[in-house]
Tab-separated table of C-alpha atoms and ligand atoms in Angstrom:
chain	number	residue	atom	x	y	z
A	1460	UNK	CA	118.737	-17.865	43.127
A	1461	UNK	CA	120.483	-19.371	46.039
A	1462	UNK	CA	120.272	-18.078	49.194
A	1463	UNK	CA	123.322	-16.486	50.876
A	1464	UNK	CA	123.680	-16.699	54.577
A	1465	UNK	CA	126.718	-14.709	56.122
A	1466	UNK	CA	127.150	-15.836	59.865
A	1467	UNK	CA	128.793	-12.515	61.079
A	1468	UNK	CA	128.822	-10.243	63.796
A	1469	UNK	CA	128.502	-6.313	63.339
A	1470	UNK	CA	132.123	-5.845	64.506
A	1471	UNK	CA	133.995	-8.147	62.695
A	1472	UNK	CA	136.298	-6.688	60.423
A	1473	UNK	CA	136.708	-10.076	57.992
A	1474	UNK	CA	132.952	-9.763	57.748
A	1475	UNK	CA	133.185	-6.530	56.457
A	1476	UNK	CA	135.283	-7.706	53.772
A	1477	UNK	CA	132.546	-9.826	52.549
A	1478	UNK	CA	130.065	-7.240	53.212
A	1479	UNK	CA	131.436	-4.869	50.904
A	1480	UNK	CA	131.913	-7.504	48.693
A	1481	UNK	CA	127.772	-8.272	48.867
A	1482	UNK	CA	127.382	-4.572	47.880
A	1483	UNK	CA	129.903	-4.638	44.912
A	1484	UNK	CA	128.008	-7.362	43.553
A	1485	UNK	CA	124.247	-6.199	44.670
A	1486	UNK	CA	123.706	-8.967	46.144
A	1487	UNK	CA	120.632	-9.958	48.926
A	1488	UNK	CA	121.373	-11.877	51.875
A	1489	UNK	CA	120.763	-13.203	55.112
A	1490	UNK	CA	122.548	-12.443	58.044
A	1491	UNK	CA	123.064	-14.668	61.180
A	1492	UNK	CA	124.583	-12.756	64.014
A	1493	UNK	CA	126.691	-15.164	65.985
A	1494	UNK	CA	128.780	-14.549	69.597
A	1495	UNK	CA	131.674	-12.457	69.501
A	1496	UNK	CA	133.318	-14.998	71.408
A	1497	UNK	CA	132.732	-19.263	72.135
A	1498	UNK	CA	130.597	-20.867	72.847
A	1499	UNK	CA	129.058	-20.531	68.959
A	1500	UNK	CA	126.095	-23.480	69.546
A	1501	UNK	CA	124.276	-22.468	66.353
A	1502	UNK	CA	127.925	-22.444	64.341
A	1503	UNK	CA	129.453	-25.326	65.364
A	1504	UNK	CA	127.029	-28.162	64.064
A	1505	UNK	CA	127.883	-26.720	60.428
A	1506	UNK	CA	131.743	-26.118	60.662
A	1507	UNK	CA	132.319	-28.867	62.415
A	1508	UNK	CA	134.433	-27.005	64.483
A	1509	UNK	CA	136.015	-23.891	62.892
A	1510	UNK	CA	134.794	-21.106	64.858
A	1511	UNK	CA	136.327	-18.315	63.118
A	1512	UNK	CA	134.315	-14.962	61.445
A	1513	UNK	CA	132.820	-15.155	58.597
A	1514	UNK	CA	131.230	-17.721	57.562
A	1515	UNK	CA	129.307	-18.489	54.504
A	1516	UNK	CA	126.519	-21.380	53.813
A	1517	UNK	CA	124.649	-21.524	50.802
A	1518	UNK	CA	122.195	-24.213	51.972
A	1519	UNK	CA	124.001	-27.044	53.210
A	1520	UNK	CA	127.172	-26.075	51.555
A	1521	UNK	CA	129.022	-24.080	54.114
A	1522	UNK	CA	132.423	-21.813	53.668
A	1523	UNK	CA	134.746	-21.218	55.673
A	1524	UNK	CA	136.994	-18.043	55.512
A	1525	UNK	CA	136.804	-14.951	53.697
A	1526	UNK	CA	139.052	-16.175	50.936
A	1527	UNK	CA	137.227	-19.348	50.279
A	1528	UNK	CA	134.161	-17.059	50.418
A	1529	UNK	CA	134.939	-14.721	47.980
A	1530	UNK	CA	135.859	-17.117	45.658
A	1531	UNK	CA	132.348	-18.405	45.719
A	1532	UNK	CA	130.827	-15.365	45.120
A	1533	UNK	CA	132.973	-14.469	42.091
A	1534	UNK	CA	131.942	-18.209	40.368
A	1535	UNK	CA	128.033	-18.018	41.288
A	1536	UNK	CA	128.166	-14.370	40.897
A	1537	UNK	CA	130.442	-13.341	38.401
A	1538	UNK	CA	129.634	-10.157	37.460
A	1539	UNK	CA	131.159	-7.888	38.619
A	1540	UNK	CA	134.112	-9.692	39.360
A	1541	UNK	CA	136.301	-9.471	42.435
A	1542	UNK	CA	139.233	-10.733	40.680
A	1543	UNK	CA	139.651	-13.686	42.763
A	1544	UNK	CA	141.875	-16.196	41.004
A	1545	UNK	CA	144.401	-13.754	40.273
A	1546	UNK	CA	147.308	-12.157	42.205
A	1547	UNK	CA	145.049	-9.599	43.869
A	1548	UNK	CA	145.258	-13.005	46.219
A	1549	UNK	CA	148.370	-12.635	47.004
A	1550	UNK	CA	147.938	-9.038	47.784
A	1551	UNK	CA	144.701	-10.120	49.925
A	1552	UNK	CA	147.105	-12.585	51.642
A	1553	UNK	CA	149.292	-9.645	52.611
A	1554	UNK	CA	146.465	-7.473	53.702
A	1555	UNK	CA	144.572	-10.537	56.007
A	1556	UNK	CA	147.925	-11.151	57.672
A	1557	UNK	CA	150.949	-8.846	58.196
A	1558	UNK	CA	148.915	-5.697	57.711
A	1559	UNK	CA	145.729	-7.448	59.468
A	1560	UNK	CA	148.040	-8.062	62.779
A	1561	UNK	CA	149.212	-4.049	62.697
A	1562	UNK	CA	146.195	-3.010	62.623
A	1563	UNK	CA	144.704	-5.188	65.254
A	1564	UNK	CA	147.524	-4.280	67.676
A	1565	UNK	CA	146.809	-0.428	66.958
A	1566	UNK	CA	142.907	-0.627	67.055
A	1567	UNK	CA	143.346	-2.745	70.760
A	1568	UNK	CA	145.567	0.210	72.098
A	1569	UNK	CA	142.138	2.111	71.729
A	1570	UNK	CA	139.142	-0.398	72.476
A	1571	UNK	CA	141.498	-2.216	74.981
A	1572	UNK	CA	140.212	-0.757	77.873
A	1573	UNK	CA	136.710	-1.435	77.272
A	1574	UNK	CA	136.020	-4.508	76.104
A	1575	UNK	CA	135.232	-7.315	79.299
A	1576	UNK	CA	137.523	-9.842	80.797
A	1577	UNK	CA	135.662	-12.909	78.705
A	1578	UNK	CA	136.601	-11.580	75.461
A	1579	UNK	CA	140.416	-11.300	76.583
A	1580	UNK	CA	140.129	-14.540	77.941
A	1581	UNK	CA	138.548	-15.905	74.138
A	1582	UNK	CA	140.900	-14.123	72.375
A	1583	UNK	CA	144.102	-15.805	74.737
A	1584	UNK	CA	142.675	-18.849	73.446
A	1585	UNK	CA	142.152	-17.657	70.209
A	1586	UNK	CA	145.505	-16.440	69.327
A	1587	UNK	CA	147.504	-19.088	71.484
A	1588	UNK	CA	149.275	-16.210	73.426
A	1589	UNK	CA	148.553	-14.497	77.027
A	1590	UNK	CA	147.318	-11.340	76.348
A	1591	UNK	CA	148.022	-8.188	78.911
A	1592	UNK	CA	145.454	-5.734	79.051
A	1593	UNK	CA	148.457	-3.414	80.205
A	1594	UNK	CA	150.962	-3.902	77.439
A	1595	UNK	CA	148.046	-2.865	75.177
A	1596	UNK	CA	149.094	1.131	74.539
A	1597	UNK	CA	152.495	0.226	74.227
A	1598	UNK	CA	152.022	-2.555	71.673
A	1599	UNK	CA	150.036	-0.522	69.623
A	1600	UNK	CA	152.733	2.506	69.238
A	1601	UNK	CA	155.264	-0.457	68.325
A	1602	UNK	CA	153.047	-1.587	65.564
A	1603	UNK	CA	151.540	1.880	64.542
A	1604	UNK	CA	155.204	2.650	62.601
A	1605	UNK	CA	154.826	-1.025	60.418
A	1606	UNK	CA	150.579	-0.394	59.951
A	1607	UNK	CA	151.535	3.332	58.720
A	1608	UNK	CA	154.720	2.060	56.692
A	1609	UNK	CA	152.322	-0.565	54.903
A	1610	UNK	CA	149.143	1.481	54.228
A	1611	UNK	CA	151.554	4.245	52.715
A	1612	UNK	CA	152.387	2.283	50.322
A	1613	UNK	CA	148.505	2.741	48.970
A	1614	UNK	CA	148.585	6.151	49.942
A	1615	UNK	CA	151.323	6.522	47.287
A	1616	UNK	CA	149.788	4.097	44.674
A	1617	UNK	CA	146.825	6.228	45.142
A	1618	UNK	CA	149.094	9.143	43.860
A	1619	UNK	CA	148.040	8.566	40.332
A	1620	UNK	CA	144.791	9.731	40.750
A	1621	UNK	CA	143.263	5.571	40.441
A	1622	UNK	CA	139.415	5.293	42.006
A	1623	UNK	CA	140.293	1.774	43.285
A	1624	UNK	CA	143.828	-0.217	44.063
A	1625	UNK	CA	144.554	-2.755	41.138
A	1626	UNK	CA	141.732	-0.744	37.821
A	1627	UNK	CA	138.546	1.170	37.509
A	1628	UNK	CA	136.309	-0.653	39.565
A	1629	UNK	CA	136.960	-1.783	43.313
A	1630	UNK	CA	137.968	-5.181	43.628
A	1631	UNK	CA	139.342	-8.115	45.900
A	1632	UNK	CA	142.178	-5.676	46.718
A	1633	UNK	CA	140.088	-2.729	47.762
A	1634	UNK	CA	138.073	-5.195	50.028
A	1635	UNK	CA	141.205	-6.775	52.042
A	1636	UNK	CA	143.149	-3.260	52.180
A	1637	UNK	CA	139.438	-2.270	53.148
A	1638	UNK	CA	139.155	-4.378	56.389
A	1639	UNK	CA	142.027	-3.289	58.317
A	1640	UNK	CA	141.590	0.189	57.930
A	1641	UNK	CA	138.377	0.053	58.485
A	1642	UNK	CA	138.951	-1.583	62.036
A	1643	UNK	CA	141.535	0.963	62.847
A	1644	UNK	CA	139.370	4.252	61.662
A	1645	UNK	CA	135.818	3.524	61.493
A	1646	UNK	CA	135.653	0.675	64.007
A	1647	UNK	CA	138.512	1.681	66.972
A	1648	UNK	CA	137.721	5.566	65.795
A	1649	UNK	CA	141.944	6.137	65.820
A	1650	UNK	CA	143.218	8.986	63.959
A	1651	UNK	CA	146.658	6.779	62.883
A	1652	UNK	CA	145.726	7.526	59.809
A	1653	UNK	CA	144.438	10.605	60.046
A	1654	UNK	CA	147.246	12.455	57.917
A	1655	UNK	CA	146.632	9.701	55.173
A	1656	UNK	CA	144.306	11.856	52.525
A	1657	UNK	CA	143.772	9.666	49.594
A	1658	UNK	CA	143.747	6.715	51.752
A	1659	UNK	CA	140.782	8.277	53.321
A	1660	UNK	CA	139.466	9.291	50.591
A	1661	UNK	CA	139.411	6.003	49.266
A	1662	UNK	CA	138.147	4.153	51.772
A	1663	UNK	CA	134.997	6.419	52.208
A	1664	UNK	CA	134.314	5.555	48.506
A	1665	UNK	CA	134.502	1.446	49.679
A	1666	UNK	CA	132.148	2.334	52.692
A	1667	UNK	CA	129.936	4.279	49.928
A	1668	UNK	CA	129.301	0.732	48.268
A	1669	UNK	CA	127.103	-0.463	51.226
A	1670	UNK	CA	126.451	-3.968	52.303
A	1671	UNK	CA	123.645	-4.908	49.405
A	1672	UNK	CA	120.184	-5.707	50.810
A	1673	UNK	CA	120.347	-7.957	53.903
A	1674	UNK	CA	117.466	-9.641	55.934
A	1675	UNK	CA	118.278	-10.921	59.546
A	1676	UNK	CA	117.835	-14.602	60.358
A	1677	UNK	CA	118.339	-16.608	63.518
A	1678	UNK	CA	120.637	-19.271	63.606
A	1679	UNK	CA	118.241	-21.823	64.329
A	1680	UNK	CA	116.740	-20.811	60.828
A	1681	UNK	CA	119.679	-21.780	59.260
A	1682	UNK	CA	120.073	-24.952	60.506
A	1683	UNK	CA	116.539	-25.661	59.284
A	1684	UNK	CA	117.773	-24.555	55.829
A	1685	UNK	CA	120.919	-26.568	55.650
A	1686	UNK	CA	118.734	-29.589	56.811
A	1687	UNK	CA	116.839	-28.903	54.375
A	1688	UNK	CA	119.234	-28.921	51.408
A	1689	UNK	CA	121.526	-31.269	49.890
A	1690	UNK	CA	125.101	-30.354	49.299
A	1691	UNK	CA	125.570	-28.957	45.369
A	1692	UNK	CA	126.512	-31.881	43.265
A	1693	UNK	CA	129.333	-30.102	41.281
A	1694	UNK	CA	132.181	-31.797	43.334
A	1695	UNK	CA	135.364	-30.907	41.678
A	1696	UNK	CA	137.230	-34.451	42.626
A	1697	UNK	CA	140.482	-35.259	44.484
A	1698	UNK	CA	143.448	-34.103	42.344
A	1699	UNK	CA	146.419	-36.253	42.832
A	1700	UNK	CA	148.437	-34.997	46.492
A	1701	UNK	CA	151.909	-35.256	47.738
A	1702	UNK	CA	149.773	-36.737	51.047
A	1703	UNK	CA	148.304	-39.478	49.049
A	1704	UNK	CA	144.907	-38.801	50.310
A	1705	UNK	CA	141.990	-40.208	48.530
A	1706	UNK	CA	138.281	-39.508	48.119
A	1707	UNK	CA	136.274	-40.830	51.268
A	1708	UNK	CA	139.425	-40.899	53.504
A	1709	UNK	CA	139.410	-38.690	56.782
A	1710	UNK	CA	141.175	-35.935	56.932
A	1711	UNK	CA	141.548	-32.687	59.531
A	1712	UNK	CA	141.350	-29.636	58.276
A	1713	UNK	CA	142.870	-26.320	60.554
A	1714	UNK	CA	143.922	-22.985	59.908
A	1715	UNK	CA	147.349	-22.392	60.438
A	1716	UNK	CA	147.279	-19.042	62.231
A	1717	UNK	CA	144.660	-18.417	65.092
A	1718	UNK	CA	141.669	-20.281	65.960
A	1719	UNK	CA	143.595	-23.915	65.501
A	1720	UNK	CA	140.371	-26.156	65.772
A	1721	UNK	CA	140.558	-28.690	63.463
A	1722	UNK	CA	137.354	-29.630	61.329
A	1723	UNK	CA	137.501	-33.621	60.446
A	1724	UNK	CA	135.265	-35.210	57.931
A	1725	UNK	CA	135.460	-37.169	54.529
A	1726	UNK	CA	137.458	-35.904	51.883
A	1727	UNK	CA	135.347	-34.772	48.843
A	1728	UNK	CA	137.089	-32.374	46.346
A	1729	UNK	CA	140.564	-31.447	46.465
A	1730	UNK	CA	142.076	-29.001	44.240
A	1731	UNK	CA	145.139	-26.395	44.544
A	1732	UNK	CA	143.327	-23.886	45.835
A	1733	UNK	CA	140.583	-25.184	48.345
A	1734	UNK	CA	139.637	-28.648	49.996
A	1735	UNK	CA	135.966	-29.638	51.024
A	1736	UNK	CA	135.165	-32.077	53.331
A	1737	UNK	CA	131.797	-34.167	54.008
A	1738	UNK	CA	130.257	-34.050	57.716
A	1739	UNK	CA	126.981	-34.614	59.389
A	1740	UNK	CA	125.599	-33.397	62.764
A	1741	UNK	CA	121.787	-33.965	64.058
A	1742	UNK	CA	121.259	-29.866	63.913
A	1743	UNK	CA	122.285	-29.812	60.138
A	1744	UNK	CA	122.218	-32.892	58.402
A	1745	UNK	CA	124.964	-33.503	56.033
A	1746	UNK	CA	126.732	-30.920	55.288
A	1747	UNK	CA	130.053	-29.835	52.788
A	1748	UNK	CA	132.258	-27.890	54.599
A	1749	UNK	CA	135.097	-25.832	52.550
A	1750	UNK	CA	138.089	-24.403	53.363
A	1751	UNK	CA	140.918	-22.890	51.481
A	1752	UNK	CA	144.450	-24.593	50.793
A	1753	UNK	CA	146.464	-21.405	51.317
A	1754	UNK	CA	146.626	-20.551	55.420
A	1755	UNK	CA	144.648	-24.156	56.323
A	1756	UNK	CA	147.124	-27.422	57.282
A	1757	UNK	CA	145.005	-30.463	55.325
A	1758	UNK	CA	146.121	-34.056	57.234
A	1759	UNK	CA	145.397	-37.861	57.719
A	1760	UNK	CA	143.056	-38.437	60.529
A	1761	UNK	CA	142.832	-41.355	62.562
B	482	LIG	N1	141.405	-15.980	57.587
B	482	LIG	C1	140.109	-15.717	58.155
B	482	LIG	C2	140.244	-14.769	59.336
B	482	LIG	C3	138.956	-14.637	60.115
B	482	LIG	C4	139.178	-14.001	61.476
B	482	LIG	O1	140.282	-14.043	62.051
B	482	LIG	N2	138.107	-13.438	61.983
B	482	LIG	C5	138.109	-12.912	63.345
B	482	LIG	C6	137.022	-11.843	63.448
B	482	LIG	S1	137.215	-10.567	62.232
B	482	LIG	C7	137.731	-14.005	64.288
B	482	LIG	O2	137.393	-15.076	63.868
B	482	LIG	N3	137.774	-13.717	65.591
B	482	LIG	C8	137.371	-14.682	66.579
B	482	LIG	C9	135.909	-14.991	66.536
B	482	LIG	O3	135.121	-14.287	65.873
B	482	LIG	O4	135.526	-15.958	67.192
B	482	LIG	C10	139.198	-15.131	57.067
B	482	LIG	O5	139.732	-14.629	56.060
B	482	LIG	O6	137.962	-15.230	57.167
């Protein structure tokens, strides 16, 4: 069996996404703490630059963002399934971003206050935008009215007396509705959603799944093992592209929201839903690095 390395930190809510989703599917793992904020030196050699939380690397094949992540687990992994592939991704899209962005705002009007000037200064950078440390509070009771207005939409769905959001079994749905709440109630310890019963409910039946069996590893480990390994050899190809682009040809790869560092390399596979791209660094060796189409802007580079 391959071995799964998640290169996470305890707090990260996208990390528990893919946490969860470990314990859905029983799976073991290794885990890689890694800084809360830059500099990332055990990180970087195998993204090549994305510095965003989590990330995946199944010997020297290395993913990049929870969608792109889940996705991998569901095809080496498939039972049970997540449901990736379907519109539960769309939902998840909804739940990483609008509803994602609420909750943040509401969990920072909490933890605000204690967390040290260096990770205000990383997340500035981060997010592209000053942030004020005194407009915190007030943000968050702006953006508690749109986290409460989305979540009770659940809270209704939930009416019908359903274990998990989209069937019987908890899914890719469950685990990106999971994340935010999960920052806002069990993370920032808010009661915004206090009044929210089956909501609750439901998400102490998630946090009931666990995290499946994990085993710590350093980071320096996992460069060893990605040195170690080849890349898999099931490359998918280069479907035909509106940006011509063409196996072999470099290309920049950056997500479109926060975090804009691009990751260049060689262009590999190319399909409509994700894009990998061929690197090499002295700590890693060569490495394939993949990203998702949806949220990520793919480009030329010089
Ligand atoms: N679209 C990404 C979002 C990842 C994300 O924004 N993660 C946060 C932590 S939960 C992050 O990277 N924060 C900055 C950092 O960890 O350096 C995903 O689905 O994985």
């Amino acid at each position: 069996m391959p071995e799964l390395i998640l290169h996470h930190y305890g707090t990260s809510p996208f990390s528990e996404k893919v946490r969860i989703a470990f314990g859905i599917k029983q799976l073991a793992w290794h885990s890689v703490t890694i800084p809360v904020i830059m500099p990332k030196p055990d990180l970087m050699p195998l993204t090549g630059g994305y510095r965003k939380t989590p990330v995946l690397q199944i010997g020297a094949d290395i993913y990049c963002d929870s969608q792109v992540i889940l996705r991998e687990l569901d095809r080496r992994y498939p039972t049970p399934p997540l449901g990736t592939g379907t519109l539960a991704e769309g939902f998840a899209f909804w739940a990483d971003h609008p509803l994602f962005s609420a909750a943040v705002a509401t969990a920072f009007g909490i933890m605000g206050e204690h967390l040290p000037d260096a990770f205000f200064a990383d997340r500035a950078t981060f997010s592209g935008r000053s942030l004020d440390r005194s407009k915190l509070k007030m943000q968050a009771a702006v953006m508690q009215g749109p986290l409460r207005a989305h979540l009770g939409w659940a809270e209704q769905s939930l009416r019908d007396g359903r274990a998990f959001l989209l069937g019987d079994a908890p899914g890719l749905a469950d685990l990106a509705l999971y994340h935010p709440v999960w920052f806002v109630r069990d993370r920032a310890k808010s009661d915004a959603l206090a009044d929210l019963p089956l909501l609750n409910a439901w998400a102490d039946r998630i946090a009931a799944i666990g995290h499946g069996t994990r085993h710590d590893m350093t980071g320096s480990a996992a460069l060893a093992v990605a040195l170690a390994a080849q890349p898999a050899a099931d490359i998918r190809g280069v479907a035909p592209n509106a940006l011509g682009l063409k196996p072999g040809q470099r290309v920049s790869v950056t997500p479109d929201d926060t975090g804009r560092d691009a990751t260049i390399g060689e262009l590999v596979a190319l399909d409509q839903q994700s894009v990998t791209i061929r690197r090499e660094a002295p700590e890693c060796g060569l490495v394939h690095v993949h990203f998702p189409r949806a949220g990520f802007i793919l480009m030329p580079a010089a």
